PDB file of C-alpha atoms and ligand atoms in Angstrom:
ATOM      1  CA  UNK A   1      85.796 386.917 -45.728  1.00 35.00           C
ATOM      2  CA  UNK A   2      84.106 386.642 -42.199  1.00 40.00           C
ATOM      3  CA  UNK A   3      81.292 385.304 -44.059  1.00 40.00           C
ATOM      4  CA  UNK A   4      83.281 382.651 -45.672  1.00 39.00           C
ATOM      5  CA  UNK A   5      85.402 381.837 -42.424  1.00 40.00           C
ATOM      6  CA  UNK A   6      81.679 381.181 -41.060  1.00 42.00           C
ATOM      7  CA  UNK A   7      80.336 378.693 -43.511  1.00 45.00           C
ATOM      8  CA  UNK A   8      83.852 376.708 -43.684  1.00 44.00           C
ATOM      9  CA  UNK A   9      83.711 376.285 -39.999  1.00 45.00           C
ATOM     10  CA  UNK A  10      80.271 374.661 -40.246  1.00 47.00           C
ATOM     11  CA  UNK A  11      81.173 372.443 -43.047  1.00 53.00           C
ATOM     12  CA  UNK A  12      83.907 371.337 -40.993  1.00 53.00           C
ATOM     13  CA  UNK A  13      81.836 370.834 -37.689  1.00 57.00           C
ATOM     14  CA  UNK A  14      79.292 368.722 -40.167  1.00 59.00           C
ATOM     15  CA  UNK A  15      81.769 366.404 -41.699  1.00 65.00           C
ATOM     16  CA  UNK A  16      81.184 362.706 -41.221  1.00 74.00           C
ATOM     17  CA  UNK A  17      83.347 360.874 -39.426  1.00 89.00           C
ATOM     18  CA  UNK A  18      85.428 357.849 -41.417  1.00 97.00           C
ATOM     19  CA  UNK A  19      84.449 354.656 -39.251  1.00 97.00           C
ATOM     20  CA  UNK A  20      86.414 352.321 -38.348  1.00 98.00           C
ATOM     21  CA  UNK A  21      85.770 348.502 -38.620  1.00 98.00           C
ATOM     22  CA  UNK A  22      87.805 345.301 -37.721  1.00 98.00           C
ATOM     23  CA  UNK A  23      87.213 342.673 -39.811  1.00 98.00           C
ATOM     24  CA  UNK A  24      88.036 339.440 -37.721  1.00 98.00           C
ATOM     25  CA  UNK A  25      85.956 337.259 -35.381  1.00 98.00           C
ATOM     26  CA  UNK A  26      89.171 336.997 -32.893  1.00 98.00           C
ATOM     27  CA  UNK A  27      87.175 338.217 -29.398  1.00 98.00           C
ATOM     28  CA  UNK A  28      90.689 339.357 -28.134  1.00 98.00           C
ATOM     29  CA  UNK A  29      91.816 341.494 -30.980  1.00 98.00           C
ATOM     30  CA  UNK A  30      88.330 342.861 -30.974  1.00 98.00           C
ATOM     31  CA  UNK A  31      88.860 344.107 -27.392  1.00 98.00           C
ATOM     32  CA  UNK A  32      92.312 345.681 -28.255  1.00 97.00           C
ATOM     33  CA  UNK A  33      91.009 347.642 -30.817  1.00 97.00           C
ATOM     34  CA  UNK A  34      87.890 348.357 -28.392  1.00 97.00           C
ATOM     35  CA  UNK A  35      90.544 349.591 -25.787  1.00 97.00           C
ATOM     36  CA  UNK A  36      92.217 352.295 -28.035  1.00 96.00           C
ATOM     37  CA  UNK A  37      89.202 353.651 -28.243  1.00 95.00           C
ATOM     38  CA  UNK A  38      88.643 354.313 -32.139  1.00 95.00           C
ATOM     39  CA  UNK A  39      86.737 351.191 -32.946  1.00 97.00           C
ATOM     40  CA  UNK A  40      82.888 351.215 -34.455  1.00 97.00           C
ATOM     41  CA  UNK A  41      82.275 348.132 -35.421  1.00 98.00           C
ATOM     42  CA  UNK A  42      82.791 344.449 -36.430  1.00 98.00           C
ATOM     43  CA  UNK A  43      82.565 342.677 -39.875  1.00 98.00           C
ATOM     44  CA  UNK A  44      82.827 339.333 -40.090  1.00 97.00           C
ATOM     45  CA  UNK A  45      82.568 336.144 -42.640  1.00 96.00           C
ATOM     46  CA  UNK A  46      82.252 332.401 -42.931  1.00 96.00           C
ATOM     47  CA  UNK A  47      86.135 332.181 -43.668  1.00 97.00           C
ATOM     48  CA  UNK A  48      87.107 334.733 -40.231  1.00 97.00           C
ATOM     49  CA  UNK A  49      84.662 332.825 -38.366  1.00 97.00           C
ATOM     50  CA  UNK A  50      86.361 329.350 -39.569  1.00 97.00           C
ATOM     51  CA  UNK A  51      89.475 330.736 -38.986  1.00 97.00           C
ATOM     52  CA  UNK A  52      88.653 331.105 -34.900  1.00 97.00           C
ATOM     53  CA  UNK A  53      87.350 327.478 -35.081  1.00 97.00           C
ATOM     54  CA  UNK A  54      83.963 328.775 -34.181  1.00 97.00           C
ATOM     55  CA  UNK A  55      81.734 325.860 -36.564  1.00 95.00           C
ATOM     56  CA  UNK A  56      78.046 324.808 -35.468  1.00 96.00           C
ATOM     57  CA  UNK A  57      75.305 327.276 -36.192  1.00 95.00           C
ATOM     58  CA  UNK A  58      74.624 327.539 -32.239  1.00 96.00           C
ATOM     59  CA  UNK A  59      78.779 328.397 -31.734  1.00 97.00           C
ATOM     60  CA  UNK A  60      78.478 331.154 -34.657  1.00 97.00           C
ATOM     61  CA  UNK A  61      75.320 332.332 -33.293  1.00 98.00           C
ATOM     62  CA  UNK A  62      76.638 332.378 -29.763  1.00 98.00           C
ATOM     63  CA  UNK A  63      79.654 334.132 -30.901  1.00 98.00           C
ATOM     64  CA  UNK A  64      78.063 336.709 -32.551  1.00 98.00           C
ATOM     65  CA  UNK A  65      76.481 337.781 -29.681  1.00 98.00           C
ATOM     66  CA  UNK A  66      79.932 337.928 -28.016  1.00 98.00           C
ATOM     67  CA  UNK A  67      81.018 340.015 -30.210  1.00 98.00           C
ATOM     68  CA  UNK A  68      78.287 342.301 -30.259  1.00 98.00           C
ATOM     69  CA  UNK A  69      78.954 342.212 -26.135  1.00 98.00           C
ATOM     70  CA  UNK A  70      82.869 343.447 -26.977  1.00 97.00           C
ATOM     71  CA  UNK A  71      82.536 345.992 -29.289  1.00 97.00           C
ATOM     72  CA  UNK A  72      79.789 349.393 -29.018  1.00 96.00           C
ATOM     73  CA  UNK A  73      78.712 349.602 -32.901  1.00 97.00           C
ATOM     74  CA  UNK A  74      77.563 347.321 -36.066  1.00 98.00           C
ATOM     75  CA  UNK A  75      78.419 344.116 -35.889  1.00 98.00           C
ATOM     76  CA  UNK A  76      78.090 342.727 -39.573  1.00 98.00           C
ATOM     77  CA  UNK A  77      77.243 338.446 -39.892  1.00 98.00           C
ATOM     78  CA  UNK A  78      76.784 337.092 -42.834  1.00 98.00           C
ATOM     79  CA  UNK A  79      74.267 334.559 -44.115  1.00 98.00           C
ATOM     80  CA  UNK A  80      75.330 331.579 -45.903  1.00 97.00           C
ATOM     81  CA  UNK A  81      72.136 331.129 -47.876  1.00 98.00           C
ATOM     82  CA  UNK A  82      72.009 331.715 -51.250  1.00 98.00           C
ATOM     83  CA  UNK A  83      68.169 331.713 -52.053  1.00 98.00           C
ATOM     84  CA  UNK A  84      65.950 334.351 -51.391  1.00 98.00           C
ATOM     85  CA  UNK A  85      64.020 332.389 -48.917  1.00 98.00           C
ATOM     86  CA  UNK A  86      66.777 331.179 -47.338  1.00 98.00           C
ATOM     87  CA  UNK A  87      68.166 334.318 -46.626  1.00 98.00           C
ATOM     88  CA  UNK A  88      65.461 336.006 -45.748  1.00 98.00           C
ATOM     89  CA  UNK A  89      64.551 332.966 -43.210  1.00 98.00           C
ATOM     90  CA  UNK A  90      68.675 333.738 -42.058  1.00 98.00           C
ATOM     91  CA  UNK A  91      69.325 337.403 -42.244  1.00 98.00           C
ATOM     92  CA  UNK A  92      66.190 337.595 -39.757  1.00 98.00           C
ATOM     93  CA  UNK A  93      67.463 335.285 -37.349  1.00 98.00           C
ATOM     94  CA  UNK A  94      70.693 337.472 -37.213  1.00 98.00           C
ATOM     95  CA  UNK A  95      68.370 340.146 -36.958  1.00 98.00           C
ATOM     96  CA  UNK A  96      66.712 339.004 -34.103  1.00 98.00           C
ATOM     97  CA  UNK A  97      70.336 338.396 -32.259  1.00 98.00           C
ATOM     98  CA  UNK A  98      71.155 341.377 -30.638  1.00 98.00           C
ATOM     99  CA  UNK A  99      70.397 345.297 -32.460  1.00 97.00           C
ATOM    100  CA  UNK A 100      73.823 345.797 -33.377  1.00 98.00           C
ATOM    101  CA  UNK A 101      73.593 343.171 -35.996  1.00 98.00           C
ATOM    102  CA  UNK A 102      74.046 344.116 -39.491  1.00 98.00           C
ATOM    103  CA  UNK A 103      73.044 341.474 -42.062  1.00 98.00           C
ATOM    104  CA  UNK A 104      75.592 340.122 -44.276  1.00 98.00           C
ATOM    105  CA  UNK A 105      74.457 339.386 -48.192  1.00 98.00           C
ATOM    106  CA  UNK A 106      76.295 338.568 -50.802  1.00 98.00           C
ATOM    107  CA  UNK A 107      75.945 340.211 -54.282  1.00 98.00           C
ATOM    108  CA  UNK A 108      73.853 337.503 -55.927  1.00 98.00           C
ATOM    109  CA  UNK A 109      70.687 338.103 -57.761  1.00 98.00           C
ATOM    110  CA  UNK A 110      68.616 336.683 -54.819  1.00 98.00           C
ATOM    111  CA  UNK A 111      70.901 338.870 -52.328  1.00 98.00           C
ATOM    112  CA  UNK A 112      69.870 342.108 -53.930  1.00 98.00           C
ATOM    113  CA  UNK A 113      66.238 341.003 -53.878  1.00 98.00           C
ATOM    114  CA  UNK A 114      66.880 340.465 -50.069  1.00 98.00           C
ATOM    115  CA  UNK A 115      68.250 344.026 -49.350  1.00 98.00           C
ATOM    116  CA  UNK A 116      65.309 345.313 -50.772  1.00 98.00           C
ATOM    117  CA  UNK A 117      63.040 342.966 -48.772  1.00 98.00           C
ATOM    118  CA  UNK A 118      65.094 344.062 -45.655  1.00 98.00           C
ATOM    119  CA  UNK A 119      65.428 347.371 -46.302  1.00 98.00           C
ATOM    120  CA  UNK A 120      61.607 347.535 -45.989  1.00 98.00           C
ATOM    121  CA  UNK A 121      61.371 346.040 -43.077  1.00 98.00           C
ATOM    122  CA  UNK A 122      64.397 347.949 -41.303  1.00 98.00           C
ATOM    123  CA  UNK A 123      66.396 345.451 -41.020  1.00 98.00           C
ATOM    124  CA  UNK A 124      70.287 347.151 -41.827  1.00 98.00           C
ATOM    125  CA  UNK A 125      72.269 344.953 -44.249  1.00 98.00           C
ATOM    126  CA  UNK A 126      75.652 345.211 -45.606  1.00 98.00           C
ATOM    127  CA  UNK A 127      75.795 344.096 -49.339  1.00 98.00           C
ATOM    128  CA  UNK A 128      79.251 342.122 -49.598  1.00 98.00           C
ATOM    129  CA  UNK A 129      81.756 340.876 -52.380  1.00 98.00           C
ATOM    130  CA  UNK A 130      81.640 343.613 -54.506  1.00 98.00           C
ATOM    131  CA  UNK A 131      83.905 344.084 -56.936  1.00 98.00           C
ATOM    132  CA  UNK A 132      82.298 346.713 -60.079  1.00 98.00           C
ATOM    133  CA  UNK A 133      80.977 349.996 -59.559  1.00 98.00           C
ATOM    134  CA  UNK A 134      78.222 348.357 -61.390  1.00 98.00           C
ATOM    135  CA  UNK A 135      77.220 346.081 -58.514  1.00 98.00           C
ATOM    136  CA  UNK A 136      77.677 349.216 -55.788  1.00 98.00           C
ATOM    137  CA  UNK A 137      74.824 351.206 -57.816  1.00 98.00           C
ATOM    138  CA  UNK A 138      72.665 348.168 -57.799  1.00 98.00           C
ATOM    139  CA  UNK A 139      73.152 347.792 -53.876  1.00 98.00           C
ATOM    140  CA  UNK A 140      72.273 350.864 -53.349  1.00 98.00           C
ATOM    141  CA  UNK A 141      69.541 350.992 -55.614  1.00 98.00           C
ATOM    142  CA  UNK A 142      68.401 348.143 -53.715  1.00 98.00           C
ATOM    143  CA  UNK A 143      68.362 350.049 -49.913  1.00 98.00           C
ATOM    144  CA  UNK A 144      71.400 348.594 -48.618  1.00 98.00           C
ATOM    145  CA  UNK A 145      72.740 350.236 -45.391  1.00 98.00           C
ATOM    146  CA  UNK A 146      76.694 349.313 -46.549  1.00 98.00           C
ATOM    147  CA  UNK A 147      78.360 348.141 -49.754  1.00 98.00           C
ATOM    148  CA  UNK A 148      81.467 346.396 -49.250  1.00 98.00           C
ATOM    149  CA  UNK A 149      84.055 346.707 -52.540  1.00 98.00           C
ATOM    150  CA  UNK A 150      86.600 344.442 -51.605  1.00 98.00           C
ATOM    151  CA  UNK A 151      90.088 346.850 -52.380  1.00 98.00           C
ATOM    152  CA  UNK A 152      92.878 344.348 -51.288  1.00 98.00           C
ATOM    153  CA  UNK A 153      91.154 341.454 -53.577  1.00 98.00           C
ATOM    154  CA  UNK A 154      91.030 343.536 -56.381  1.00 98.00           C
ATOM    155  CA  UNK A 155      94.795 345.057 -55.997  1.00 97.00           C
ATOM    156  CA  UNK A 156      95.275 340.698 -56.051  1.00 97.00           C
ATOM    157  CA  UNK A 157      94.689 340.578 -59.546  1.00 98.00           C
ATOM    158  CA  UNK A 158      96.118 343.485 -60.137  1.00 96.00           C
ATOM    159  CA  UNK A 159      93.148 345.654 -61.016  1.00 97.00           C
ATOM    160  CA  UNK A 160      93.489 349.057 -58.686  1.00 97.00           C
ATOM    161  CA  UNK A 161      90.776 348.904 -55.530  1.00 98.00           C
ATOM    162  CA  UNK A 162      91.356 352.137 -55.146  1.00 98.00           C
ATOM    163  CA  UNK A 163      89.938 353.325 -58.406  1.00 98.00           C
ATOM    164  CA  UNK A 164      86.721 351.484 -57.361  1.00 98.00           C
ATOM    165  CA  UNK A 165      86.312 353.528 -54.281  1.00 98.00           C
ATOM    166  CA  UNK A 166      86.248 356.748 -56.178  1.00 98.00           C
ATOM    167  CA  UNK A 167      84.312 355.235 -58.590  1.00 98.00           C
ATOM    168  CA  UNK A 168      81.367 354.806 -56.125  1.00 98.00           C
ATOM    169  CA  UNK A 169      82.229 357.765 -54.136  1.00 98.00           C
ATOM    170  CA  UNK A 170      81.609 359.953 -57.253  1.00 98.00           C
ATOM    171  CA  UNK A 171      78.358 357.818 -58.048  1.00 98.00           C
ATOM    172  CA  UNK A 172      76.959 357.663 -54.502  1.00 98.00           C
ATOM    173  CA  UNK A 173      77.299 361.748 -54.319  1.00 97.00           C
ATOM    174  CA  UNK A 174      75.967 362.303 -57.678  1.00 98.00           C
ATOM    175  CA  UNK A 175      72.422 360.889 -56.455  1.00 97.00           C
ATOM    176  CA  UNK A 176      73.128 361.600 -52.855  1.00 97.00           C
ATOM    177  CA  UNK A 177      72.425 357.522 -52.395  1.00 98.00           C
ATOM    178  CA  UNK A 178      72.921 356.618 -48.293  1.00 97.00           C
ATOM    179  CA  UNK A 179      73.935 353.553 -48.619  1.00 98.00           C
ATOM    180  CA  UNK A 180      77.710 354.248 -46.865  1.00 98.00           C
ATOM    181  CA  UNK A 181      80.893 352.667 -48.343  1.00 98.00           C
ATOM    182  CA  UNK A 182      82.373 350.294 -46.795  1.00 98.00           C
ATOM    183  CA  UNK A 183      86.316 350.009 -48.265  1.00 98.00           C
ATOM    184  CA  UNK A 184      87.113 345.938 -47.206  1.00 98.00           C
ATOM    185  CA  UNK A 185      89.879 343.776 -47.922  1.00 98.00           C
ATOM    186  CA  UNK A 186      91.898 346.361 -46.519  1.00 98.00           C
ATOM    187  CA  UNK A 187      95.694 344.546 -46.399  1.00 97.00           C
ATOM    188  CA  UNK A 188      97.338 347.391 -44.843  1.00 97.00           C
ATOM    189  CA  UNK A 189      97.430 351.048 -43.040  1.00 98.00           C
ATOM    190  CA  UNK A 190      98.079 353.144 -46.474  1.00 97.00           C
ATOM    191  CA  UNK A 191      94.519 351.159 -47.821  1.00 98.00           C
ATOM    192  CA  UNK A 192      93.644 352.698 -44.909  1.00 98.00           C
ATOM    193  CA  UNK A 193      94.772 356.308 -45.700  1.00 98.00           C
ATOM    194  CA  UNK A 194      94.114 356.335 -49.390  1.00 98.00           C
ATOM    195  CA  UNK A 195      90.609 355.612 -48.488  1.00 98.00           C
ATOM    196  CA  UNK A 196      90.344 358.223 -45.958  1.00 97.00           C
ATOM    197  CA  UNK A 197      91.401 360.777 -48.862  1.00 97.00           C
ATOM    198  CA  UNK A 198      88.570 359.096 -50.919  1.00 98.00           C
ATOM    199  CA  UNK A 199      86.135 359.753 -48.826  1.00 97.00           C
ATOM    200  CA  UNK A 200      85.279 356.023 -48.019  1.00 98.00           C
ATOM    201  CA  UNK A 201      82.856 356.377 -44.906  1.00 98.00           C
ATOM    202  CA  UNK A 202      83.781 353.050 -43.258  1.00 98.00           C
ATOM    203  CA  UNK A 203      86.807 351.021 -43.770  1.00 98.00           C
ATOM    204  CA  UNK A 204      87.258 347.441 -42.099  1.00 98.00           C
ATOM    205  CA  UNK A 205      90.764 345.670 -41.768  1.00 98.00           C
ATOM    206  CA  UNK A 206      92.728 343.494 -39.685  1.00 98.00           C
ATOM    207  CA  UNK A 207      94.404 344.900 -36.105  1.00 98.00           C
ATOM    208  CA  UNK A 208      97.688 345.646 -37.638  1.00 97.00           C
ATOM    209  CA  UNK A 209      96.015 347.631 -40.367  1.00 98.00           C
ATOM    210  CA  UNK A 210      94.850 350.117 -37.765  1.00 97.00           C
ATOM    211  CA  UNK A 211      97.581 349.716 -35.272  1.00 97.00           C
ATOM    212  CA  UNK A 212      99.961 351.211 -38.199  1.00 97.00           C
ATOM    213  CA  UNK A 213      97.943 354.101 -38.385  1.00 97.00           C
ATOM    214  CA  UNK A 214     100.076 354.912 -34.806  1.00 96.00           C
ATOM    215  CA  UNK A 215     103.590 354.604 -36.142  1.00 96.00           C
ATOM    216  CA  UNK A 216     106.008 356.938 -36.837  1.00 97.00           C
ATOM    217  CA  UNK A 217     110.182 356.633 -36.428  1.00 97.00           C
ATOM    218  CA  UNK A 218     110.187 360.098 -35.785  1.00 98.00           C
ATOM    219  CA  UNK A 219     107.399 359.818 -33.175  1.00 98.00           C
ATOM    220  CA  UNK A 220     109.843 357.232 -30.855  1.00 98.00           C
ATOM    221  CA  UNK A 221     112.959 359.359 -31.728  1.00 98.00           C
ATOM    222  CA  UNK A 222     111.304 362.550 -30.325  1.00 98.00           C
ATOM    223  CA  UNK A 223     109.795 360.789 -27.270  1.00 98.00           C
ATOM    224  CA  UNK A 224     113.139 359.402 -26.861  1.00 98.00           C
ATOM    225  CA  UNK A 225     114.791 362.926 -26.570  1.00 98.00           C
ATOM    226  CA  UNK A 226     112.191 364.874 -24.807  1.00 98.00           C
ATOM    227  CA  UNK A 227     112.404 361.987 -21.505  1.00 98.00           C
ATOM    228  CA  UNK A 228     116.245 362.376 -22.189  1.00 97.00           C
ATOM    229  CA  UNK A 229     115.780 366.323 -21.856  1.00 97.00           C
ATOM    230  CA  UNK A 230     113.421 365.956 -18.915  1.00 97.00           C
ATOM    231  CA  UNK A 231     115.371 363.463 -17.021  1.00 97.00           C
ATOM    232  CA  UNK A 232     119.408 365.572 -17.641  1.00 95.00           C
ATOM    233  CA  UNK A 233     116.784 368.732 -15.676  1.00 91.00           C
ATOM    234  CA  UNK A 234     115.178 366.642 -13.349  1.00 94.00           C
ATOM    235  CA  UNK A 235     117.976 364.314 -12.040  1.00 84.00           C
TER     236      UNK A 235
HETATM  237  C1  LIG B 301      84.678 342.181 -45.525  1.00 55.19           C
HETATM  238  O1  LIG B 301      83.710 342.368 -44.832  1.00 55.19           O
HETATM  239  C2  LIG B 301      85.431 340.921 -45.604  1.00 55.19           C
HETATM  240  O2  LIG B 301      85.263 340.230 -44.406  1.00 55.19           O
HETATM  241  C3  LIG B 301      86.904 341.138 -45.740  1.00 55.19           C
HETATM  242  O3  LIG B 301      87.270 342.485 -45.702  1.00 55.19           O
HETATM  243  C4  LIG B 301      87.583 340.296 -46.737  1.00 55.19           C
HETATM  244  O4  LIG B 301      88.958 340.552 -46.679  1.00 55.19           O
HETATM  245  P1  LIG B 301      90.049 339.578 -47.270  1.00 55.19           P
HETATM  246  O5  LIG B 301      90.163 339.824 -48.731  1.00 55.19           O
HETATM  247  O6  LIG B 301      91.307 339.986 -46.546  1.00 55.19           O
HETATM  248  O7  LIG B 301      89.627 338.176 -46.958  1.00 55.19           O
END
């Protein structure tokens, strides 16, 4: 029994901790989420970045160092090249940014010969648009650091992104693979908690995604009657 109380306590104390991503490239939101205090990281794409009106590579680059200034963990920027060459020429320049950079590549054929090419040289990528169990295996086969299945795109078309997660959970532990899951396309806070139960290690989602995590009716109802309580004994 004491035994067993012993070894659960340790596997407690050595649980991983579920990250917790934004994915926008809106400096201000990043902060907020900074503030709480729960944030690890950025992820970002073309469309976020377009969205912020940040266009010219010298902007995006600039920006991405701005981000990496507002936030303490990965910041994930994705190349737009879609040649090996290419992105090997681009995911080094992000590199070479600032060290909390985590290169963005798409799952092409040229992209998974680039995680292997940057896995080698330590360079920590995160393998995007993935939508098939399939393509997680082959990202991790291929040394990436995260593999982004996109849940929210999937539930779109109405195929379940849920299902995907365990899918790769249940792959990832049968061969102990590294590469940590990244749940994206996260549309709102029970995405959030679903993936939590999955065991996702990382999930990434807009402000309001995370700020829902807080909310509660019977939360502001209890407040509500404790200050009353206070104030009828204090007045
Ligand atoms: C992930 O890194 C992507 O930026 C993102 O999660 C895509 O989400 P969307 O489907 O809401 O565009």
């Amino acid at each position: 029994m004491e035994a067993g109380r012993a070894s659960r306590t340790s596997l407690i104390q050595n649980l991983p901790n579920m990250k917790f991503f934004i994915d926008t490239a809106n400096l201000d939101q990043i902060r907020e989420a900074a503030e709480l205090g729960v944030l690890d990281g950025v992820t970002t794409n073309p469309s976020l970045m377009a969205k912020e009106g940040i266009t010219g590579k010298n902007n995006i680059l600039k920006h991405y160092v701005d981000i990496c200034e507002a936030v303490d963990g990965d910041v994930s920027a994705e190349v737009i090249a879609t040649t090996f060459d290419e992105i090997i020429r681009e995911g080094e320049q992000l590199a070479d940014l600032h060290d909390q950079i985590v290169v963005k590549v798409p799952m092409i054929r040229d992209g998974v010969k680039a995680l292997r090419y940057f896995s080698e040289k330590g360079i920590r990528t995160n393998c995007t648009l993935v939508f098939s169990s399939g393509q997680a295996l082959l990202a991790a086969k291929a040394g990436a650091s995260y593999v982004s299945p996109f849940i929210g795109r999937l539930d779109d078309i109405s195929s379940d992104g849920l299902d995907l997660i365990a899918e790769i959970r249940e792959i990832y532990d049968n061969y102990e693979f590294e590469t940590e899951i990244l749940a994206a396309s996260i549309r709102h806070t029970m995405h959030i908690v679903e993936c939590a139960k999955l065991g996702a290690d990382v999930m990434t989602g807009p402000l309001s995604s995370i700020e829902g995590l807080l909310k509660h009716p019977l939360t502001d109802i209890g407040l509500e009657k404790f200050l009353a309580d206070y104030r009828k004994g204090n007045s």
